[in-house]
Coordinates of C-alpha atoms in Angstrom, one line a residue:
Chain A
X1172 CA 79.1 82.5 79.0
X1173 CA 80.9 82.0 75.8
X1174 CA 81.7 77.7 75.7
X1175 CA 83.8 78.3 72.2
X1176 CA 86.2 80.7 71.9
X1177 CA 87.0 81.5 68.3
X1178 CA 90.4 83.1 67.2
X1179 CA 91.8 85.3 65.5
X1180 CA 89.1 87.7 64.7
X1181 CA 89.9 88.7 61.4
X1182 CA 93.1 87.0 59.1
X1183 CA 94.6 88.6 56.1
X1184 CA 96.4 85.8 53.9
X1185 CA 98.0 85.5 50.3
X1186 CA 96.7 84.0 47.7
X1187 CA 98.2 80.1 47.9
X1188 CA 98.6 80.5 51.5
X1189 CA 97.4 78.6 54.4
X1190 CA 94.4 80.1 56.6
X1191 CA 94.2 78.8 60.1
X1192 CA 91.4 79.8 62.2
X1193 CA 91.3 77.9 65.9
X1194 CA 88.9 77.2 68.7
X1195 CA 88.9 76.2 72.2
X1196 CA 85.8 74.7 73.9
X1197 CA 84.9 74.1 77.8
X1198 CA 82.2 71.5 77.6
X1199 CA 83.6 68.1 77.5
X1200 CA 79.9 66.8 76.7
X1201 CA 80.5 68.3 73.0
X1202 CA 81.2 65.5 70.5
X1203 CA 79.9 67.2 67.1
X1204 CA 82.5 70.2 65.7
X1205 CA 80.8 71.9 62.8
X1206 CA 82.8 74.7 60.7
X1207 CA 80.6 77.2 59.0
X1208 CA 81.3 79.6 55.5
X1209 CA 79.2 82.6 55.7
X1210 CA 79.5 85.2 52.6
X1211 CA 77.8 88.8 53.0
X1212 CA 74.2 89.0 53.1
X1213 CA 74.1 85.1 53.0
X1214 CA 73.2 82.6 56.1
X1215 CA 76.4 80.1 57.1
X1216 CA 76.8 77.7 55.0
X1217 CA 77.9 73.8 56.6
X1218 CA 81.6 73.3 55.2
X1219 CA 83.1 70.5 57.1
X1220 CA 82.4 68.8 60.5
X1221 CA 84.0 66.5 62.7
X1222 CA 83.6 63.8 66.0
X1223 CA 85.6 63.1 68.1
X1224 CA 86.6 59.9 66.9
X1225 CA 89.0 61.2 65.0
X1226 CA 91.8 63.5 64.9
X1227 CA 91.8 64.7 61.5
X1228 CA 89.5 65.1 58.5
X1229 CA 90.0 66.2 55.2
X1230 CA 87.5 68.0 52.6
X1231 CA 89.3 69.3 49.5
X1232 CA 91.6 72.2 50.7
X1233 CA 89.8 72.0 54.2
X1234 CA 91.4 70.2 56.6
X1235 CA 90.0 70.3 60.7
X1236 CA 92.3 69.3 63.2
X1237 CA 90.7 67.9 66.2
X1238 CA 92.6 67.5 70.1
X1239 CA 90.5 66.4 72.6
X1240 CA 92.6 66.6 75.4
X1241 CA 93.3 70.1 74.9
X1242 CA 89.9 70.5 73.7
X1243 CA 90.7 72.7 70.3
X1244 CA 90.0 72.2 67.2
X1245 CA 90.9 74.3 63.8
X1246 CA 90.2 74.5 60.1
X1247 CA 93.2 74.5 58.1
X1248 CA 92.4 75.9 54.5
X1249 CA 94.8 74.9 52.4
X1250 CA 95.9 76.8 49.0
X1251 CA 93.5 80.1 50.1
X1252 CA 91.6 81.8 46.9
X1253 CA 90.2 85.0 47.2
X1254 CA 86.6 83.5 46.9
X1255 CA 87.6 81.8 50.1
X1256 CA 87.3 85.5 51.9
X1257 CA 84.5 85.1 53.8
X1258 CA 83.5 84.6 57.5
X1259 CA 84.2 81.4 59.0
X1260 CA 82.3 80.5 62.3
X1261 CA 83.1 77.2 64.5
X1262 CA 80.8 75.5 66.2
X1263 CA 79.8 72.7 69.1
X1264 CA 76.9 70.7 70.2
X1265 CA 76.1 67.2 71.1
X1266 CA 75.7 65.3 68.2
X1267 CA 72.4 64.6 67.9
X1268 CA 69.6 66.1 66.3
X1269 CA 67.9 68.6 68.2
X1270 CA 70.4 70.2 70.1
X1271 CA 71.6 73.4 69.9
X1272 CA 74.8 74.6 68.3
X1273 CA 77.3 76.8 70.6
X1274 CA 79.2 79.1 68.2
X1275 CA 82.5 81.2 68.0
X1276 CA 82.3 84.7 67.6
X1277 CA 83.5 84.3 64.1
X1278 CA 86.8 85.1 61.6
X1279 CA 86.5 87.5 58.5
X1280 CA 89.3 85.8 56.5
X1281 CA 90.6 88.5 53.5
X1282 CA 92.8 86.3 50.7
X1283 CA 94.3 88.9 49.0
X1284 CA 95.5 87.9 45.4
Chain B
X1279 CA 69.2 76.8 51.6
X1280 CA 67.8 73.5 52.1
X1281 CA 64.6 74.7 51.3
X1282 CA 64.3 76.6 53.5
X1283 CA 62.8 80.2 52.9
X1284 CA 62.6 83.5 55.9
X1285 CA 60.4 86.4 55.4
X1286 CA 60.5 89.1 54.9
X1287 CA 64.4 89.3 54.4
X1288 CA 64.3 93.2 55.4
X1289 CA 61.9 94.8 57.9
X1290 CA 62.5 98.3 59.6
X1291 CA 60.1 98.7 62.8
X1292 CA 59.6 101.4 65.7
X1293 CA 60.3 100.3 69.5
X1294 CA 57.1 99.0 71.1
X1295 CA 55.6 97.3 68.0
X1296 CA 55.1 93.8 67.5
X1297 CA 57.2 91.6 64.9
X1298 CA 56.4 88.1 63.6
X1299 CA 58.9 86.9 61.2
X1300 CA 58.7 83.6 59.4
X1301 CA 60.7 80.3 58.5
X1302 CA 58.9 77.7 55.6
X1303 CA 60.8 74.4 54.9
X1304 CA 60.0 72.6 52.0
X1305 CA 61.7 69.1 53.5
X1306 CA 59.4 68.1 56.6
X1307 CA 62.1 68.3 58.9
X1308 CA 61.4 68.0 62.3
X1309 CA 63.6 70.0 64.0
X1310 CA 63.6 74.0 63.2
X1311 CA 66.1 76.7 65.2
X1312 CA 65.6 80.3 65.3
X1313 CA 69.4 82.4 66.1
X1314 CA 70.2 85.6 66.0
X1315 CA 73.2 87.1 64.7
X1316 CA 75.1 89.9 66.2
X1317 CA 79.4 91.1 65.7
X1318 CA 81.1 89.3 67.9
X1319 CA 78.8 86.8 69.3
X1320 CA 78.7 84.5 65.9
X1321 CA 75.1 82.8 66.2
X1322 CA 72.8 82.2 69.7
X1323 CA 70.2 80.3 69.7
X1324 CA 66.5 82.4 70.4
X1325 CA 64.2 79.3 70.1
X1326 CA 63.8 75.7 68.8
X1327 CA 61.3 73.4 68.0
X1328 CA 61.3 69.2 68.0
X1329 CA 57.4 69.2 66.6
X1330 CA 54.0 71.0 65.9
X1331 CA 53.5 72.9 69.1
X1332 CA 56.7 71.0 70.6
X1333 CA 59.3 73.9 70.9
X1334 CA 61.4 74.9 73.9
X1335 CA 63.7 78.3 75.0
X1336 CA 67.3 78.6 74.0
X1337 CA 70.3 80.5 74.9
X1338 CA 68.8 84.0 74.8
X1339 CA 64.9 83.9 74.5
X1340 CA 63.8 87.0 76.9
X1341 CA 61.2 88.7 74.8
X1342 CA 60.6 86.5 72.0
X1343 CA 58.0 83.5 71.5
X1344 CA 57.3 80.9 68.9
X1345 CA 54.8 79.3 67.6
X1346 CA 55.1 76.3 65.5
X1347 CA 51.3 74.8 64.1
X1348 CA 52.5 73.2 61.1
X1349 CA 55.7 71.3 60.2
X1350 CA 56.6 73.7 57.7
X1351 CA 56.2 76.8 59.3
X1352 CA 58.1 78.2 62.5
X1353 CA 57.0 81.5 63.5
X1354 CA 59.4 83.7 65.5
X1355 CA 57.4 86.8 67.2
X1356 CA 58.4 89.8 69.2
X1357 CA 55.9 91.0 71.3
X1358 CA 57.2 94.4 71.9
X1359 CA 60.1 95.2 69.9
X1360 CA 63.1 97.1 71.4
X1361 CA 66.7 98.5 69.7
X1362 CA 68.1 95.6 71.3
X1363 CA 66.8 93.4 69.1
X1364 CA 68.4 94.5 66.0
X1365 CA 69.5 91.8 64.8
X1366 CA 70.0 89.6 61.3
X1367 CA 67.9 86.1 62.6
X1368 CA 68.3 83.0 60.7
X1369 CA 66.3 80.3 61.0
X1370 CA 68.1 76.6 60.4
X1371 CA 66.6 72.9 60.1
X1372 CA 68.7 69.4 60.9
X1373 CA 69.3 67.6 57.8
X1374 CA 68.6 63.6 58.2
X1375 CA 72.0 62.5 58.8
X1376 CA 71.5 61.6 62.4
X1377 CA 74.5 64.1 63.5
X1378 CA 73.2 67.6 64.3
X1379 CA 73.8 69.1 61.3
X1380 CA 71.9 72.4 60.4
X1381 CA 71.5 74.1 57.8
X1382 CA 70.4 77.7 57.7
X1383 CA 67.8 79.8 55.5
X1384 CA 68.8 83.2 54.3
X1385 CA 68.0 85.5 57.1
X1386 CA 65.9 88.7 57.9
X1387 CA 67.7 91.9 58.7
X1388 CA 65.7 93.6 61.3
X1389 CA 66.2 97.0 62.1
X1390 CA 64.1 98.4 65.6
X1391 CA 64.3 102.5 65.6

């Protein structure tokens, strides 16, 4: 049973563009929404998390947009470079330690220059 | 990486053979995670672990085990290893923030022939 559905799969975008990937959750309980960068041969990488307490945060060019009614969420990258090309996974868990993180099946993002 | 460290990082085995594969932190966190990685199914959770000897089953733990007898080791075995687990499996730590943020070590590519 997949609890975050991640779309799209893969995203081709310009360089200076804006890259949105989106996810959906089903378990309300979720209140920690973690966005992960993961280059070839590397493990993710933590890029930007939110709660929601908040509807919005902001990290450089990475923006997540949070709606808990609907319960989505997205990362908006803002200004794409190519070294942004990577795969992005989203994520959900209860937010504290200990817990296990439900992920998205993942988007390969390709900036193109 | 967090200091954290996975060996080996490549290991090629037959079907039937046991596995162990290894996770060292440097940090003394408490709480280790052993995923696997797979297209399409972003990260699952095989195994975690709270505490020396403290660990518990996650999302898809049929024919693994763990072992945990020091805080900086978390061992991740396969008792009989099978195609199906071909897999890349990352081990990840919480930081100390208090949210459940992990952070993941390199990875081992496993390969079962």
């Amino acid at each position: 049973q997949q609890q975050v559905k991640q779309s799209p799969q893969s995203l081709i975008v310009q360089k200076g563009g804006i890259s949105i990937i989106n996810c959906a959750y089903e378990n309300t309980a979720f209140d920690y929404f973690p966005w992960y960068q993961q280059f070839p041969g590397k493990g993710p990488a933590l890029l930007i998390a939110i709660r929601p307490d908040v509807s919005e945060k902001k990290e450089g060019r990475f923006t997540i947009s949070f709606n808990k009614s609907a319960k989505q969420f997205s990362l908006h990258i803002m200004d794409s470079q190519p070294g942004d090309s990577a795969t992005y996974f989203c994520a959900a868990s209860m937010g504290n330690a200990g817990n296990m993180l439900t992920f998205g099946g993942g988007t390969r993002l390709m900036v193109k220059p | 990486d967090a200091g954290i460290t996975q060996s080996p990082r490549h290991k090629v085995t037959e079907t039937g053979t046991p596995v162990t594969l290894r996770c060292h932190q440097t940090e003394n966190h408490r709480y280790m995670y052993w995923y696997r990685q797979d297209p399409g199914h972003g990260l699952r959770l095989i195994h975690y672990s709270y505490g020396v000897k403290d660990t518990d089953k996650g999302e898809v733990s049929d024919g693994y085990s763990v072992s945990r007898s020091k805080t900086e080791d978390f061992l991740l075995t396969l008792e009989s290893a099978t195609s199906s687990q071909t897999s890349v499996y990352f081990c990840a730590i919480t930081g100390t923030s208090g949210y459940n943020e992990q952070f993941f070590g390199p990875g081992t590519r496993l390969t079962v022939l």
